[in-house]
GROMACS .gro file of C-alpha atoms in nm:
model
  349
    1MET     CA    1  -0.846  -0.296  -2.120
    2GLN     CA    2  -0.853  -0.647  -2.082
    3PHE     CA    3  -0.652  -0.872  -1.769
    4ARG     CA    4  -0.594  -1.153  -1.828
    5PRO     CA    5  -0.550  -1.325  -1.427
    6PHE     CA    6  -0.353  -1.612  -1.406
    7VAL     CA    7  -0.441  -1.695  -1.033
    8ARG     CA    8  -0.680  -1.522  -0.804
    9VAL     CA    9  -0.621  -1.646  -0.478
   10ASN     CA   10  -0.822  -1.646  -0.149
   11ILE     CA   11  -0.573  -1.555   0.059
   12ALA     CA   12  -0.781  -1.671   0.357
   13SER     CA   13  -0.752  -2.017   0.205
   14ALA     CA   14  -0.390  -1.950   0.185
   15LEU     CA   15  -0.253  -1.830   0.449
   16PRO     CA   16  -0.069  -2.204   0.531
   17ALA     CA   17   0.107  -2.197   0.184
   18VAL     CA   18   0.243  -1.822   0.259
   19ALA     CA   19   0.407  -1.968   0.604
   20ALA     CA   20   0.572  -2.195   0.395
   21VAL     CA   21   0.915  -2.167   0.269
   22MET     CA   22   0.805  -2.465  -0.014
   23VAL     CA   23   0.531  -2.690  -0.130
   24ILE     CA   24   0.642  -3.004  -0.295
   25SER     CA   25   0.376  -3.174  -0.438
   26ALA     CA   26   0.411  -3.578  -0.611
   27ALA     CA   27   0.387  -3.499  -0.988
   28VAL     CA   28   0.289  -3.721  -1.302
   29ILE     CA   29   0.540  -3.601  -1.581
   30THR     CA   30   0.459  -3.759  -1.971
   31PRO     CA   31   0.640  -3.788  -2.206
   32HIS     CA   32   0.549  -3.522  -2.432
   33GLN     CA   33   0.553  -3.265  -2.172
   34PRO     CA   34   0.770  -2.990  -2.235
   35ALA     CA   35   1.078  -3.039  -2.004
   36ALA     CA   36   1.128  -3.390  -1.824
   37ALA     CA   37   1.164  -3.401  -1.466
   38GLN     CA   38   1.480  -3.498  -1.281
   39ASP     CA   39   1.320  -3.466  -0.945
   40GLY     CA   40   1.031  -3.566  -0.976
   41LYS     CA   41   0.884  -3.283  -0.738
   42THR     CA   42   0.644  -3.027  -0.866
   43TYR     CA   43   0.731  -2.675  -0.706
   44VAL     CA   44   0.475  -2.413  -0.580
   45MET     CA   45   0.607  -2.059  -0.686
   46LYS     CA   46   0.404  -1.784  -0.515
   47LEU     CA   47   0.401  -1.436  -0.686
   48SER     CA   48   0.366  -1.098  -0.484
   49THR     CA   49   0.275  -0.742  -0.531
   50ALA     CA   50   0.113  -0.437  -0.396
   51THR     CA   51  -0.075  -0.308  -0.707
   52ARG     CA   52  -0.382  -0.444  -0.896
   53ASN     CA   53  -0.461  -0.429  -1.307
   54ASP     CA   54  -0.145  -0.321  -1.421
   55PRO     CA   55   0.147  -0.469  -1.589
   56GLN     CA   56   0.324  -0.544  -1.269
   57GLU     CA   57   0.028  -0.785  -1.237
   58GLU     CA   58   0.017  -0.862  -1.565
   59TRP     CA   59   0.399  -0.898  -1.624
   60LEU     CA   60   0.311  -1.175  -1.321
   61ASN     CA   61   0.028  -1.326  -1.516
   62ARG     CA   62   0.216  -1.392  -1.821
   63PHE     CA   63   0.515  -1.513  -1.626
   64ALA     CA   64   0.348  -1.831  -1.458
   65ALA     CA   65   0.179  -1.928  -1.752
   66ALA     CA   66   0.479  -1.899  -1.962
   67VAL     CA   67   0.710  -2.081  -1.614
   68GLU     CA   68   0.419  -2.352  -1.604
   69LYS     CA   69   0.343  -2.424  -1.967
   70ASP     CA   70   0.710  -2.431  -2.038
   71SER     CA   71   0.839  -2.667  -1.692
   72GLY     CA   72   0.543  -2.880  -1.841
   73GLY     CA   73   0.374  -2.856  -1.509
   74ARG     CA   74   0.683  -2.858  -1.301
   75ILE     CA   75   0.696  -2.509  -1.150
   76LYS     CA   76   0.305  -2.407  -1.051
   77GLY     CA   77   0.263  -2.051  -1.046
   78GLU     CA   78   0.061  -1.863  -0.813
   79VAL     CA   79  -0.030  -1.434  -0.820
   80TYR     CA   80  -0.116  -1.255  -0.552
   81ASP     CA   81  -0.202  -0.900  -0.584
   82ALA     CA   82  -0.302  -0.578  -0.386
   83SER     CA   83  -0.087  -0.660  -0.090
   84GLN     CA   84  -0.242  -0.993   0.043
   85LEU     CA   85   0.040  -1.082   0.159
   86GLY     CA   86   0.134  -0.803   0.388
   87SER     CA   87   0.298  -0.454   0.305
   88ILE     CA   88   0.558  -0.424   0.077
   89PRO     CA   89   0.795  -0.406   0.321
   90ARG     CA   90   0.703  -0.812   0.493
   91GLN     CA   91   0.635  -0.930   0.029
   92ILE     CA   92   1.051  -0.845   0.048
   93GLU     CA   93   1.122  -0.986   0.388
   94GLY     CA   94   0.936  -1.341   0.272
   95THR     CA   95   1.117  -1.289  -0.073
   96GLN     CA   96   1.431  -1.291   0.073
   97PHE     CA   97   1.327  -1.571   0.358
   98GLY     CA   98   1.188  -1.772   0.121
   99ALA     CA   99   0.800  -1.759   0.202
  100ILE     CA  100   0.744  -1.598  -0.167
  101GLN     CA  101   0.942  -1.650  -0.406
  102ALA     CA  102   0.918  -1.349  -0.619
  103TRP     CA  103   0.831  -0.988  -0.563
  104ILE     CA  104   0.763  -0.743  -0.836
  105GLY     CA  105   0.785  -0.361  -0.783
  106PRO     CA  106   0.933   0.011  -0.753
  107PRO     CA  107   1.326  -0.112  -0.678
  108GLU     CA  108   1.377   0.226  -0.395
  109PHE     CA  109   1.206   0.021  -0.188
  110LEU     CA  110   1.500  -0.203  -0.200
  111VAL     CA  111   1.723   0.051  -0.076
  112GLY     CA  112   1.734  -0.139   0.277
  113VAL     CA  113   1.900  -0.391   0.103
  114ASP     CA  114   2.115  -0.210  -0.155
  115GLU     CA  115   2.112   0.192  -0.166
  116ARG     CA  116   2.182   0.152  -0.545
  117TYR     CA  117   1.843   0.017  -0.605
  118GLU     CA  118   1.755   0.392  -0.659
  119SER     CA  119   2.010   0.512  -0.851
  120LEU     CA  120   1.784   0.495  -1.186
  121SER     CA  121   1.501   0.728  -1.008
  122ALA     CA  122   1.732   1.028  -1.009
  123PRO     CA  123   1.540   1.276  -1.077
  124GLY     CA  124   1.615   1.452  -1.427
  125LEU     CA  125   1.738   1.162  -1.558
  126PHE     CA  126   1.514   1.012  -1.787
  127LYS     CA  127   1.318   1.217  -2.021
  128SER     CA  128   1.028   0.987  -2.195
  129PHE     CA  129   0.975   0.690  -2.170
  130ASP     CA  130   1.165   0.527  -2.481
  131GLN     CA  131   1.517   0.669  -2.347
  132ASP     CA  132   1.361   0.502  -1.957
  133ALA     CA  133   1.324   0.155  -2.165
  134ALA     CA  134   1.661   0.202  -2.404
  135VAL     CA  135   1.864   0.270  -2.085
  136ILE     CA  136   1.704  -0.011  -1.840
  137SER     CA  137   1.816  -0.231  -2.179
  138ASP     CA  138   2.145  -0.151  -2.190
  139PRO     CA  139   2.357  -0.452  -2.033
  140LYS     CA  140   2.556  -0.258  -1.787
  141ILE     CA  141   2.248  -0.089  -1.631
  142LYS     CA  142   2.051  -0.404  -1.662
  143ASP     CA  143   2.333  -0.663  -1.517
  144MET     CA  144   2.337  -0.430  -1.234
  145MET     CA  145   2.008  -0.368  -1.069
  146LEU     CA  146   1.999  -0.721  -1.106
  147ASP     CA  147   2.308  -0.827  -0.922
  148LEU     CA  148   2.233  -0.592  -0.623
  149GLY     CA  149   2.062  -0.757  -0.327
  150GLY     CA  150   2.267  -1.149  -0.441
  151ASN     CA  151   2.429  -1.084  -0.113
  152LYS     CA  152   2.090  -1.046   0.089
  153GLY     CA  153   1.896  -1.325  -0.057
  154LEU     CA  154   1.747  -1.156  -0.361
  155THR     CA  155   1.805  -1.214  -0.717
  156GLY     CA  156   1.665  -1.005  -0.975
  157ILE     CA  157   1.520  -1.146  -1.264
  158SER     CA  158   1.374  -0.855  -1.481
  159ILE     CA  159   1.322  -0.466  -1.462
  160MET     CA  160   1.136  -0.289  -1.713
  161PRO     CA  161   0.981   0.093  -1.689
  162THR     CA  162   0.673   0.226  -1.597
  163GLY     CA  163   0.637   0.557  -1.652
  164SER     CA  164   0.660   0.924  -1.573
  165SER     CA  165   0.603   1.037  -1.231
  166SER     CA  166   0.293   1.223  -1.092
  167ILE     CA  167   0.142   1.392  -0.782
  168VAL     CA  168  -0.229   1.324  -0.742
  169VAL     CA  169  -0.374   1.606  -0.467
  170ARG     CA  170  -0.648   1.659  -0.278
  171LYS     CA  171  -0.700   2.030  -0.437
  172PRO     CA  172  -0.615   2.108  -0.753
  173VAL     CA  173  -0.239   2.256  -0.792
  174ARG     CA  174  -0.189   2.490  -1.131
  175HIS     CA  175   0.169   2.633  -1.013
  176LEU     CA  176   0.432   2.549  -0.850
  177ALA     CA  177   0.447   2.781  -0.545
  178GLU     CA  178   0.122   2.600  -0.431
  179PHE     CA  179   0.314   2.293  -0.357
  180GLU     CA  180   0.454   2.506  -0.018
  181GLY     CA  181   0.376   2.347   0.287
  182MET     CA  182   0.228   2.004   0.146
  183LYS     CA  183   0.254   1.707   0.306
  184ILE     CA  184   0.311   1.448   0.012
  185ARG     CA  185   0.359   1.087  -0.030
  186VAL     CA  186   0.729   0.975  -0.173
  187LEU     CA  187   0.890   0.635  -0.219
  188ALA     CA  188   1.147   0.523   0.031
  189SER     CA  189   1.432   0.692  -0.177
  190GLN     CA  190   1.619   0.954  -0.081
  191PHE     CA  191   1.609   1.134  -0.427
  192GLN     CA  192   1.238   1.178  -0.425
  193LEU     CA  193   1.234   1.294  -0.052
  194GLU     CA  194   1.503   1.613  -0.175
  195MET     CA  195   1.273   1.659  -0.503
  196ILE     CA  196   0.968   1.682  -0.298
  197LYS     CA  197   1.201   1.944  -0.032
  198ARG     CA  198   1.272   2.122  -0.357
  199MET     CA  199   0.939   2.199  -0.479
  200GLY     CA  200   0.870   2.348  -0.119
  201ALA     CA  201   0.637   2.075   0.021
  202SER     CA  202   0.741   1.841   0.316
  203PRO     CA  203   0.801   1.380   0.206
  204VAL     CA  204   0.624   1.166   0.399
  205ALA     CA  205   0.746   0.795   0.319
  206MET     CA  206   0.499   0.539   0.302
  207SER     CA  207   0.451   0.192   0.144
  208LEU     CA  208   0.123   0.198  -0.088
  209GLY     CA  209  -0.084   0.014   0.129
  210ASP     CA  210  -0.106   0.332   0.356
  211VAL     CA  211  -0.134   0.569   0.071
  212MET     CA  212  -0.543   0.535   0.049
  213PRO     CA  213  -0.639   0.568   0.363
  214ALA     CA  214  -0.378   0.876   0.417
  215LEU     CA  215  -0.544   1.073   0.180
  216GLN     CA  216  -0.929   1.031   0.226
  217GLN     CA  217  -0.809   1.106   0.625
  218GLY     CA  218  -0.683   1.404   0.489
  219ALA     CA  219  -0.374   1.273   0.676
  220ILE     CA  220  -0.137   1.370   0.336
  221ASP     CA  221  -0.253   1.649   0.104
  222GLY     CA  222  -0.083   1.442  -0.252
  223ALA     CA  223   0.135   1.103  -0.351
  224LEU     CA  224   0.399   1.107  -0.581
  225GLY     CA  225   0.321   0.774  -0.828
  226THR     CA  226   0.294   0.668  -1.165
  227ILE     CA  227  -0.047   0.616  -1.385
  228PRO     CA  228  -0.036   0.293  -1.358
  229VAL     CA  229  -0.073   0.285  -1.071
  230PHE     CA  230  -0.336   0.565  -0.951
  231VAL     CA  231  -0.604   0.431  -1.180
  232PRO     CA  232  -0.645   0.099  -1.191
  233LEU     CA  233  -0.644   0.183  -0.805
  234LYS     CA  234  -0.992   0.418  -0.831
  235TYR     CA  235  -0.820   0.673  -0.669
  236SER     CA  236  -1.024   0.885  -0.880
  237ASP     CA  237  -1.256   0.774  -0.532
  238VAL     CA  238  -1.067   1.029  -0.349
  239THR     CA  239  -0.938   1.305  -0.554
  240LYS     CA  240  -0.951   1.409  -0.910
  241PHE     CA  241  -0.666   1.599  -0.958
  242MET     CA  242  -0.331   1.484  -1.098
  243VAL     CA  243  -0.059   1.723  -1.212
  244GLU     CA  244   0.170   1.582  -1.380
  245THR     CA  245   0.565   1.647  -1.297
  246GLU     CA  246   0.708   1.400  -1.522
  247GLN     CA  247   0.966   1.371  -1.250
  248PRO     CA  248   1.117   1.090  -1.108
  249TYR     CA  249   1.052   0.848  -1.395
  250VAL     CA  250   0.996   0.479  -1.216
  251ASN     CA  251   1.093   0.108  -1.307
  252VAL     CA  252   0.967  -0.205  -1.185
  253VAL     CA  253   1.190  -0.473  -1.076
  254THR     CA  254   1.117  -0.849  -1.062
  255VAL     CA  255   1.340  -1.032  -0.744
  256MET     CA  256   1.327  -1.403  -0.692
  257SER     CA  257   1.435  -1.531  -0.361
  258LYS     CA  258   1.750  -1.653  -0.437
  259LYS     CA  259   1.771  -1.989  -0.189
  260TRP     CA  260   1.435  -2.086  -0.359
  261LEU     CA  261   1.536  -2.076  -0.738
  262ASP     CA  262   1.903  -2.204  -0.631
  263GLY     CA  263   1.792  -2.490  -0.493
  264LEU     CA  264   1.561  -2.577  -0.811
  265PRO     CA  265   1.681  -2.794  -1.059
  266ALA     CA  266   1.907  -2.702  -1.311
  267ASP     CA  267   1.711  -2.644  -1.638
  268LEU     CA  268   1.370  -2.468  -1.451
  269GLN     CA  269   1.643  -2.237  -1.349
  270LYS     CA  270   1.673  -2.218  -1.687
  271ILE     CA  271   1.364  -2.185  -1.809
  272ILE     CA  272   1.271  -1.941  -1.527
  273ARG     CA  273   1.529  -1.676  -1.693
  274ASP     CA  274   1.468  -1.779  -1.995
  275ASP     CA  275   1.093  -1.660  -1.961
  276ALA     CA  276   1.108  -1.357  -1.719
  277THR     CA  277   1.339  -1.175  -2.011
  278ALA     CA  278   1.052  -1.314  -2.297
  279VAL     CA  279   0.761  -1.191  -2.124
  280THR     CA  280   0.945  -0.821  -2.036
  281ALA     CA  281   1.050  -0.767  -2.396
  282ASP     CA  282   0.664  -0.817  -2.427
  283ILE     CA  283   0.572  -0.619  -2.190
  284VAL     CA  284   0.754  -0.279  -2.299
  285PRO     CA  285   0.483  -0.186  -2.525
  286PHE     CA  286   0.165  -0.332  -2.331
  287THR     CA  287   0.305  -0.084  -2.089
  288LYS     CA  288   0.362   0.198  -2.340
  289ASP     CA  289  -0.022   0.149  -2.445
  290PHE     CA  290  -0.178   0.080  -2.115
  291ILE     CA  291  -0.064   0.450  -1.965
  292ALA     CA  292  -0.211   0.589  -2.298
  293THR     CA  293  -0.551   0.397  -2.226
  294GLN     CA  294  -0.506   0.458  -1.810
  295GLU     CA  295  -0.466   0.848  -1.939
  296LYS     CA  296  -0.813   0.850  -2.103
  297ALA     CA  297  -0.967   0.673  -1.826
  298TRP     CA  298  -0.823   0.916  -1.539
  299ILE     CA  299  -1.019   1.183  -1.747
  300ASP     CA  300  -1.347   0.876  -1.797
  301GLN     CA  301  -1.341   0.854  -1.460
  302GLY     CA  302  -1.440   1.235  -1.396
  303GLY     CA  303  -1.053   1.321  -1.281
  304GLU     CA  304  -0.846   1.619  -1.434
  305LEU     CA  305  -0.496   1.591  -1.561
  306ILE     CA  306  -0.315   1.908  -1.479
  307LYS     CA  307   0.019   1.987  -1.620
  308LEU     CA  308   0.245   2.309  -1.510
  309PRO     CA  309   0.308   2.615  -1.700
  310PRO     CA  310   0.575   2.552  -1.971
  311GLU     CA  311   0.841   2.813  -1.717
  312GLU     CA  312   0.715   2.656  -1.436
  313GLN     CA  313   0.789   2.260  -1.521
  314ALA     CA  314   1.125   2.414  -1.688
  315GLU     CA  315   1.177   2.577  -1.310
  316LEU     CA  316   1.104   2.252  -1.145
  317THR     CA  317   1.344   2.054  -1.357
  318ALA     CA  318   1.617   2.285  -1.300
  319LYS     CA  319   1.563   2.266  -0.904
  320VAL     CA  320   1.571   1.900  -0.957
  321ALA     CA  321   1.859   1.855  -1.165
  322SER     CA  322   2.128   1.790  -0.932
  323ILE     CA  323   1.985   1.556  -0.670
  324GLY     CA  324   2.101   1.262  -0.810
  325ALA     CA  325   2.477   1.437  -0.763
  326ASP     CA  326   2.436   1.586  -0.408
  327ILE     CA  327   2.301   1.314  -0.268
  328SER     CA  328   2.562   1.058  -0.361
  329LYS     CA  329   2.847   1.263  -0.340
  330ASP     CA  330   2.946   1.132  -0.046
  331LYS     CA  331   2.834   0.792  -0.110
  332PRO     CA  332   3.135   0.604  -0.354
  333ALA     CA  333   2.865   0.304  -0.516
  334LEU     CA  334   2.577   0.513  -0.501
  335SER     CA  335   2.744   0.780  -0.674
  336GLU     CA  336   2.897   0.542  -0.938
  337ALA     CA  337   2.545   0.413  -0.992
  338VAL     CA  338   2.450   0.719  -1.054
  339GLN     CA  339   2.675   0.843  -1.291
  340LEU     CA  340   2.658   0.500  -1.515
  341ALA     CA  341   2.274   0.542  -1.531
  342PHE     CA  342   2.357   0.906  -1.628
  343ASN     CA  343   2.613   0.853  -1.912
  344ALA     CA  344   2.416   0.543  -2.023
  345ALA     CA  345   2.109   0.794  -2.094
  346ALA     CA  346   2.346   1.050  -2.223
  347LYS     CA  347   2.354   0.813  -2.512
  348SER     CA  348   2.020   0.718  -2.526
  349LYS     CA  349   1.877   1.121  -2.558
   0.00000   0.00000   0.00000
């Protein structure tokens, strides 16, 4: 799979830019450029993610290129992958305050901003990649997810599927009972915490940058995540075993600094939103194909993809099916969001 990095930034030379909210320089605008300058300024758009060589970075690269082209160079994109701008919580904080213009990653990391961000990660919600893609394209679901965080400095511009979950483990796990007593990394999601508990294991919430060292050192026995993350980041150097648990499905959301976006001229705001929509539509089939190539790549790297016996997979699905309703029952806003998602999923089987 060939990736087309838009801007590869050396973090050592970029540190002064990280601290700045916005870098403005004079720009020469010629009549043939796609968007004529209204304010004579050029804006630097720093885009951050924790991953590398995956659909998240691919989305950022395509988005940065589209925005620079359509703005006639008035917005310059810089892509910082692999947590160059700090841990995921620091990236999110930077986006809220405007030091970073956008962050992309699983919305579960945003539950501290609004608990409804985890509504789409309820186990049992989706049964296929295509169903997930259809549901998050539903205007009610899409609008709900992108509007969250508006009172905390964030504006959503994109949401896309990234596939079903798997668990990489230090030793082979071929039966559900073998998860008993294991320490498994999860995202900061009550749904994922509860799922691992119901599997008889102990959940450990952990940011992505800490996961591989924890596996290497034996601080955790496994990690819940997705193939598009595990394979490009070479988790096969640590373990050869990946259990395809299928649940939950994971999506990624792109949130922008509301302060920065609202401060742009109206024509540039429209370009950003329109390009985000167009890039997202194109990235969905790319992601689906990417998953298939990464499954093969895992095996080529000497890894093994493990599926539970059908009856045990059915048992796991039954164990976790009520988690969304159980966890949200005393949280009206989250409960409403979860129910909205399940209703949409029921229409897209």
